[in-house]
Coordinates of C-alpha atoms in Angstrom, one line a residue:
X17 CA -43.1 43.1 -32.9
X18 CA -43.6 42.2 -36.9
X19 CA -41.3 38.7 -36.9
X20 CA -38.5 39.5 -39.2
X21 CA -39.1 37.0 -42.0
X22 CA -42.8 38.1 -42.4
X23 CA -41.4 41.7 -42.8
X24 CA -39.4 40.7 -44.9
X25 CA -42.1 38.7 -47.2
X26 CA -43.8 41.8 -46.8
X27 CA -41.2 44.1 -47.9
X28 CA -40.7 42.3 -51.1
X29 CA -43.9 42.1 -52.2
X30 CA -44.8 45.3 -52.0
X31 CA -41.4 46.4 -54.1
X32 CA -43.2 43.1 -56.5
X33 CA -46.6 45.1 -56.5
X34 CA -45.6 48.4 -57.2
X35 CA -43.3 46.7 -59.9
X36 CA -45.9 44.8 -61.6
X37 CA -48.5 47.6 -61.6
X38 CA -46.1 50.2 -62.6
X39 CA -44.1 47.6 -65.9
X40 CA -47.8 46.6 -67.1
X41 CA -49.5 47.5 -70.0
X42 CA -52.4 44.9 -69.5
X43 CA -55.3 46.3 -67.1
X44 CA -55.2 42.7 -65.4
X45 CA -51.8 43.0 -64.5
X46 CA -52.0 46.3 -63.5
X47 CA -54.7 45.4 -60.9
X48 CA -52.9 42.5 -60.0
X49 CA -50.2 44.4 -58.3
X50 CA -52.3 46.6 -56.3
X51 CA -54.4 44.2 -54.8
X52 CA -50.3 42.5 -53.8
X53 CA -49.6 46.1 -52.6
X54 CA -52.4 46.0 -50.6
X55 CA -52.3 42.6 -48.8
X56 CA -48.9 43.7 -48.5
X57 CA -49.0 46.5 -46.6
X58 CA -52.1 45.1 -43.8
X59 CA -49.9 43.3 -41.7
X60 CA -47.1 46.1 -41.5
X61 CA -50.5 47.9 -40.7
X62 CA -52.1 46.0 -38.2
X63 CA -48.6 45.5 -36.4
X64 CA -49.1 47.0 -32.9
X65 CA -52.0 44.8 -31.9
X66 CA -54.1 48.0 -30.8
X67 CA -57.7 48.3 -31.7
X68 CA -56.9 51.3 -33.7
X69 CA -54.3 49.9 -35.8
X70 CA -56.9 46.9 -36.4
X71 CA -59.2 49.5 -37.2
X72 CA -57.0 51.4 -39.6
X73 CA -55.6 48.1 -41.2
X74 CA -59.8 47.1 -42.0
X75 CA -60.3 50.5 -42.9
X76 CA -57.7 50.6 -45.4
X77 CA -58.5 47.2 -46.6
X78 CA -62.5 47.4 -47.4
X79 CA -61.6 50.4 -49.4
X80 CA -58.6 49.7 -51.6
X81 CA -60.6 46.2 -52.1
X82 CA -63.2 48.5 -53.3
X83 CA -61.4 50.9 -55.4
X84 CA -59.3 48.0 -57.1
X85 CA -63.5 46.1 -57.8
X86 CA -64.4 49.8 -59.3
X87 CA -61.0 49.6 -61.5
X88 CA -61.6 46.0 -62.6
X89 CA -64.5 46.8 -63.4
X90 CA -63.8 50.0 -65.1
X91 CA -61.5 48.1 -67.8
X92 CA -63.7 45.0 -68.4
X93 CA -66.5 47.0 -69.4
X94 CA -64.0 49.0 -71.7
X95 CA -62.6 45.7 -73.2
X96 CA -66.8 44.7 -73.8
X97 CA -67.2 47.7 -75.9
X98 CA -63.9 48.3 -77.4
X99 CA -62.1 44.9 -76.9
X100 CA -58.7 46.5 -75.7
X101 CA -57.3 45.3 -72.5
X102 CA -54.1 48.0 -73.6
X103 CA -53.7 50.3 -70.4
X104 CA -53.2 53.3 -72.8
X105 CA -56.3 52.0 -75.0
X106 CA -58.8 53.4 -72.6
X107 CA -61.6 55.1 -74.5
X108 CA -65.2 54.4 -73.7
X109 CA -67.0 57.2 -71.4
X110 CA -68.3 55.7 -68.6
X111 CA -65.2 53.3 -68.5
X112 CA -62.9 56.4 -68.0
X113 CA -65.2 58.3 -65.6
X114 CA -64.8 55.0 -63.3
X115 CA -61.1 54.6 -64.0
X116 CA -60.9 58.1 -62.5
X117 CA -63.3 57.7 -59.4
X118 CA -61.5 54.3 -58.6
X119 CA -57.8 55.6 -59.4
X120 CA -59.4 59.1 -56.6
X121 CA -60.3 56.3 -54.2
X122 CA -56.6 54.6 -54.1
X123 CA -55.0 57.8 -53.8
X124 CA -57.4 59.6 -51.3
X125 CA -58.5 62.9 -53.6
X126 CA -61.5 64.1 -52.3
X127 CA -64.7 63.3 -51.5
X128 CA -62.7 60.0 -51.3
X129 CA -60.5 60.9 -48.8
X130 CA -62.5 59.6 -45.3
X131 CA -60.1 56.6 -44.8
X132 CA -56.7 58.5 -45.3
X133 CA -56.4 60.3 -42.1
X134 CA -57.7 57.7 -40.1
X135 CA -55.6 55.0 -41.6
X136 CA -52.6 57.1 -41.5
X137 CA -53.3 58.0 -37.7
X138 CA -53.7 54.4 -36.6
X139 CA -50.4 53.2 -37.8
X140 CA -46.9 54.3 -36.9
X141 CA -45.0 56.5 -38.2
X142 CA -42.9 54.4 -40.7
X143 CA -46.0 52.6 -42.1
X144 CA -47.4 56.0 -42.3
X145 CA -44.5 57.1 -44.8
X146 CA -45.4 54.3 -46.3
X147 CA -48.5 55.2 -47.0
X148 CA -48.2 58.3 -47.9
X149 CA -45.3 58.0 -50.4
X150 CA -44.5 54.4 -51.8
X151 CA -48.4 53.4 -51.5
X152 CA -49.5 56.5 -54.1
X153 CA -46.7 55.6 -56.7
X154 CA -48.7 53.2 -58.7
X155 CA -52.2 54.7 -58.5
X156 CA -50.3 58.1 -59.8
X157 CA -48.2 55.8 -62.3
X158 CA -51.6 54.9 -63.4
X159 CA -53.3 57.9 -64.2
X160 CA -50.0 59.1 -66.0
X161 CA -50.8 56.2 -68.2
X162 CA -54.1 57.1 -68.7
X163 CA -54.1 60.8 -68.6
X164 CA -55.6 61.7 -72.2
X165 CA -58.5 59.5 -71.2
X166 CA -59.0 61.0 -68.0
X167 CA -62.4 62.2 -66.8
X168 CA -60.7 66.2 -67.4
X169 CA -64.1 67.5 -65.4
X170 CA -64.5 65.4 -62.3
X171 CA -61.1 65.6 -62.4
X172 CA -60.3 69.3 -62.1
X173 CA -63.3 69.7 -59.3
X174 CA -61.8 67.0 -57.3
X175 CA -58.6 68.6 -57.3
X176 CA -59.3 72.0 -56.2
X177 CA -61.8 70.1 -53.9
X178 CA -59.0 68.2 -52.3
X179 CA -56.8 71.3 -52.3
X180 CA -59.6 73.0 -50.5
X181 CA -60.2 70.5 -47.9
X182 CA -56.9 68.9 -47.4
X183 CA -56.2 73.0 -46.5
X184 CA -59.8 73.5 -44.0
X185 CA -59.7 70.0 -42.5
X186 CA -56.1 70.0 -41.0
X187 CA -56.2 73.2 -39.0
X188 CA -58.0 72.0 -35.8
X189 CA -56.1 68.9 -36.1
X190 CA -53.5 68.1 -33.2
X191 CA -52.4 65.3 -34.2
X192 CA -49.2 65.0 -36.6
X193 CA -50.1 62.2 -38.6
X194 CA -53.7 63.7 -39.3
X195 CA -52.5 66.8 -39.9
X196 CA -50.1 65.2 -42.4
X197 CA -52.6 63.1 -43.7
X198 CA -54.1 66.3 -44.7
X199 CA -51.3 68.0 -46.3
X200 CA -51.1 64.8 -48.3
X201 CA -54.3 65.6 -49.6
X202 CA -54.0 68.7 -50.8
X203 CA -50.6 68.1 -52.7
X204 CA -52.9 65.6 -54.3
X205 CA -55.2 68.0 -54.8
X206 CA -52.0 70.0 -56.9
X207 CA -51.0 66.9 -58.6
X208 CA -53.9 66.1 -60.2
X209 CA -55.0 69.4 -61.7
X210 CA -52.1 69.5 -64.3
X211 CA -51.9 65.6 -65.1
X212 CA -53.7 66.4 -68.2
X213 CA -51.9 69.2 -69.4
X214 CA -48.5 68.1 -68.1
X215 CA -47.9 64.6 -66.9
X216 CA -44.3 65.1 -66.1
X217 CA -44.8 67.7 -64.1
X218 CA -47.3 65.6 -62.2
X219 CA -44.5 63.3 -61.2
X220 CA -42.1 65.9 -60.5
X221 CA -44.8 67.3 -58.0
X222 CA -44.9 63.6 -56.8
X223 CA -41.2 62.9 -56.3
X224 CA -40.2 66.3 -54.5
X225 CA -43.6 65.7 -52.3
X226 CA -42.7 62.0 -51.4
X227 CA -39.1 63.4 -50.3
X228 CA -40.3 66.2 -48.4
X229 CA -43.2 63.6 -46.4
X230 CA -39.9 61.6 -45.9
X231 CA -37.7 63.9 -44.5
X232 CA -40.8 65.2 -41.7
X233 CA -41.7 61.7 -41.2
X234 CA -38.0 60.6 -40.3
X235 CA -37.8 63.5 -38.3
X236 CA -40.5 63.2 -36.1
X237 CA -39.8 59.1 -36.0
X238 CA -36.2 60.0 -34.1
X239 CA -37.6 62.7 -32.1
X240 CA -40.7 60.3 -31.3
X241 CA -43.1 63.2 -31.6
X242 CA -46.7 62.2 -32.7
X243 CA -48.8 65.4 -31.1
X244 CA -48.4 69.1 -31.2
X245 CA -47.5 68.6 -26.9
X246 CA -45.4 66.2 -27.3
X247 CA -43.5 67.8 -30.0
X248 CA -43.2 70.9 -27.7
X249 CA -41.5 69.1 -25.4
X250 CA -39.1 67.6 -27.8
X251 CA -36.7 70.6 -28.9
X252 CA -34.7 69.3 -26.1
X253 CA -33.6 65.9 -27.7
X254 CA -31.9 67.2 -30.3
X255 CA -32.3 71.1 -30.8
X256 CA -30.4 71.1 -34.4
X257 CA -32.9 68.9 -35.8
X258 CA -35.7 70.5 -34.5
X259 CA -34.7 73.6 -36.1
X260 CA -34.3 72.1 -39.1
X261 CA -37.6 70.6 -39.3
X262 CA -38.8 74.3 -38.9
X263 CA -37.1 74.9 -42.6
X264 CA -38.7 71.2 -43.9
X265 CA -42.5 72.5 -42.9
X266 CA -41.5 75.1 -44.7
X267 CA -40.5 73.7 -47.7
X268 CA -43.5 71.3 -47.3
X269 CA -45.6 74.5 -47.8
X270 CA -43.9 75.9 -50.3
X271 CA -41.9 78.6 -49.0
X272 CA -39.8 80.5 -51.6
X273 CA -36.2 79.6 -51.1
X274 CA -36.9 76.0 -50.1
X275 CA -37.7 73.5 -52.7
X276 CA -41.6 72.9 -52.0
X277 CA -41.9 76.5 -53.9
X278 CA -40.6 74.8 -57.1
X279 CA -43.2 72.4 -58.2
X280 CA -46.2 75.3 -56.8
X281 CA -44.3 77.9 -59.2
X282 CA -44.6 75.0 -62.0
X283 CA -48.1 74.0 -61.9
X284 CA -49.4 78.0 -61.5
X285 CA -47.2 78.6 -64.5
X286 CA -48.0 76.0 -66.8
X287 CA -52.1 76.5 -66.0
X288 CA -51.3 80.2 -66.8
X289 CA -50.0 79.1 -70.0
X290 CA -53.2 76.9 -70.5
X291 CA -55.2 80.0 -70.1
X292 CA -56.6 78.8 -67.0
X293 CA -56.4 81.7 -64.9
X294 CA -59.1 81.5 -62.6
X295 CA -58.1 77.7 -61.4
X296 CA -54.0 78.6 -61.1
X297 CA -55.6 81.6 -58.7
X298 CA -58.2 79.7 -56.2
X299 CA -55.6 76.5 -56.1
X300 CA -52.6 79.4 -54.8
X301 CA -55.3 81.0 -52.4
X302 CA -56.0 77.3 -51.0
X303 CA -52.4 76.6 -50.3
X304 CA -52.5 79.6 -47.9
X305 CA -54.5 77.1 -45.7
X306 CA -51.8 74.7 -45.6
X307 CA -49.4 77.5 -45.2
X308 CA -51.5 78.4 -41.8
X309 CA -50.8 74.9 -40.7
X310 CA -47.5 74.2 -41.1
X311 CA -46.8 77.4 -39.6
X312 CA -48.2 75.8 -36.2
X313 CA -46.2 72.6 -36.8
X314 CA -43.0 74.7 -37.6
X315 CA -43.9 77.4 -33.9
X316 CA -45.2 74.4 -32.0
X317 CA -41.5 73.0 -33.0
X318 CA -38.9 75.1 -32.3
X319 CA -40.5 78.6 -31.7
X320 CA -42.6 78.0 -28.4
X321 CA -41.8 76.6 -25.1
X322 CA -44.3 74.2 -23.4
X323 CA -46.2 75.6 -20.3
X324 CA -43.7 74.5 -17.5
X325 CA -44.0 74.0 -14.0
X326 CA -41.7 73.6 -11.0
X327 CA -41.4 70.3 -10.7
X328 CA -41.3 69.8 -14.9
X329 CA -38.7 67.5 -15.7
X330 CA -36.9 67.9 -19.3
X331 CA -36.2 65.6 -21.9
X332 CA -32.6 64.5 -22.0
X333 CA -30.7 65.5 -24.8
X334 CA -30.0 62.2 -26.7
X335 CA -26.6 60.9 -27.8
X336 CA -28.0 58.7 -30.9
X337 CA -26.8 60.5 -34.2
X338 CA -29.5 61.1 -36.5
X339 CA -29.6 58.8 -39.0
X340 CA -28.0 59.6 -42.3
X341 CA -31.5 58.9 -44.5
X342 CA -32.8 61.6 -42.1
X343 CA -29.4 64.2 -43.4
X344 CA -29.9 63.2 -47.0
X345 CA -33.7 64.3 -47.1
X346 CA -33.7 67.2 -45.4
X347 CA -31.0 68.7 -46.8
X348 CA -32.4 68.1 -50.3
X349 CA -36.2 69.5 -48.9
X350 CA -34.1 72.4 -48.2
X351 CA -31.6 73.2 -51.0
X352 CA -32.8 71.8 -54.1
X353 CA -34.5 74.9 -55.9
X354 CA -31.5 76.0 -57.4
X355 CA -31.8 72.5 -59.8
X356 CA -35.1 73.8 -61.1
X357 CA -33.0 75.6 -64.1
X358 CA -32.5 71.3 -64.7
X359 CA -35.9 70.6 -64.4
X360 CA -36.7 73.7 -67.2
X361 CA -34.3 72.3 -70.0

């Protein structure tokens, strides 16, 4: 196990990284704290010393080192032709259509999305949070920045793209952090095709997302389920709390009364307002692909039993109270549409 002071270390600099990146309004200090982020994050990575979490933990550091070359890159040749080094300032063309491919690469939009699920598979299941909540906050932070300068184009293709894919890609999946990794991708996919009509809606999208990833993740972390079979086989630990996860999948695919629906309702609305009819419809018909998913998580959890035999021994219930994080997110990925009036005014 991770020695406590060099969590610790590692803890702190990633709040530092995310802080730096997200305070700036120089593009140096902006790409200062994501390449902390990242050398943060390797060793909680690369923790269990298992080939695959050395493999995820390379994986996920050749490409961020990447993405964060393309970014530097991106704003120095800006500053050349413009000399502004302002984070909001960003206006030459090729600078912005590199901002937005290296910005895709941190966050995983597709066709940048190859490392995601294998990173996200070969680490455990709180790095994996990690990674799919804290780690996007300042590539989205970002774009929000730069969002009138945004590559609109590329951008809107690599949105329904990622919608498209993140949907296709995680159906023969039986793995939970894969398939995960997918539904990541294609709320991605939704965040990015309003950030340049609606920024704040962006991050609304972003916050309910990261809270819904939490609550599943948590979840499956105290039920110590990481494959469909083995998740099966775990309605016995703690039957309440496999139920509920039914409702969090749910709400995760944005099922009406829960409160994924709210930010899908949003974005369809406000890209009806922008007249863009066509995109609000294909991006709705691609959710019904992560809908088809989830579905299988949610039966595989509560609604199936696994094929027993004789001799099958169950899982015994477990006396540990669910940690009070776990409460706190899942009732909120459950009940909080009826702020959404809040959200409106």
């Amino acid at each position: 196990l991770i020695n406590p002071q060099a969590k610790l270390i590692s803890t702190l600099s990633l709040l530092l990284g995310t802080t730096i990146t997200i305070s700036s309004n120089h593009w140096t200090m902006a790409w200062t704290g994501l390449e902390i982020n990242t050398l943060a994050i390797l060793p909680l990575i690369s923790k269990p010393h298992h080939p695959r979490a050395i493999e995820a933990a390379t994986k996920y550091f050749l490409v961020q080192a990447a993405a964060s070359t393309l970014l530097l890159f991106s704003c120095t040749t800006n500053a050349l032709f413009t000399g502004q080094w302002d984070i909001t300032q960003l206006t030459h063309p090729i600078s912005c259509l590199l901002l937005t491919t290296a910005i895709s690469t941190k966050l995983g939009l597709v066709p940048f999305h190859f490392w995601f699920p294998e990173v996200l598979q070969g680490s455990s299941l709180t790095t994996g949070l990690l990674l799919a909540t804290a780690m996007k906050f300042p590539p989205i932070t970002l774009f929000l920045l730069t969002s009138p300068s945004l590559n609109y184009t590329l951008l809107t293709i690599m949105a329904i793209a990622s919608a498209a894919l993140g949907g296709w890609a995680g159906l023969n999946q039986t793995q939970i952090r894969k398939i995960l990794a997918f539904s990541s991708i294609s709320h991605l996919g939704w965040m990015t095709i309003i950030i340049i009509y609606n920024p704040k809606l962006t991050l609304i999208t972003f916050y309910l997302y990261c809270m819904m990833t939490a609550a599943i993740f948590l979840t499956l972390k105290t039920t110590k389920s990481l494959k469909l079979s083995s998740m099966m086989a775990a309605w016995t630990k703690i039957p309440s709390l496999n139920a509920i996860l039914m409702l969090a999948l749910l709400s995760l695919a944005g099922l009406p009364p829960l409160t994924g629906f709210l930010p899908k309702w949003l974005i369809i609305q406000e890209l009806t307002k922008q007249g863009m009819t066509s995109t609000a419809t294909i991006i709705a018909l691609l959710s019904l692909l992560g809908l088809f998913f989830y579905l299988r998580l949610a039966y595989c959890a509560t609604i199936t039993l696994p094929p027993n035999s004789a001799n099958y021994m169950k899982q015994w219930q477990t006396n540990k109270p669910v940690n009070t994080l776990t409460t706190i997110f899942i009732t909120l990925t459950i009940t909080l549409l009826p702020l959404s009036p809040m959200i409106f005014s």
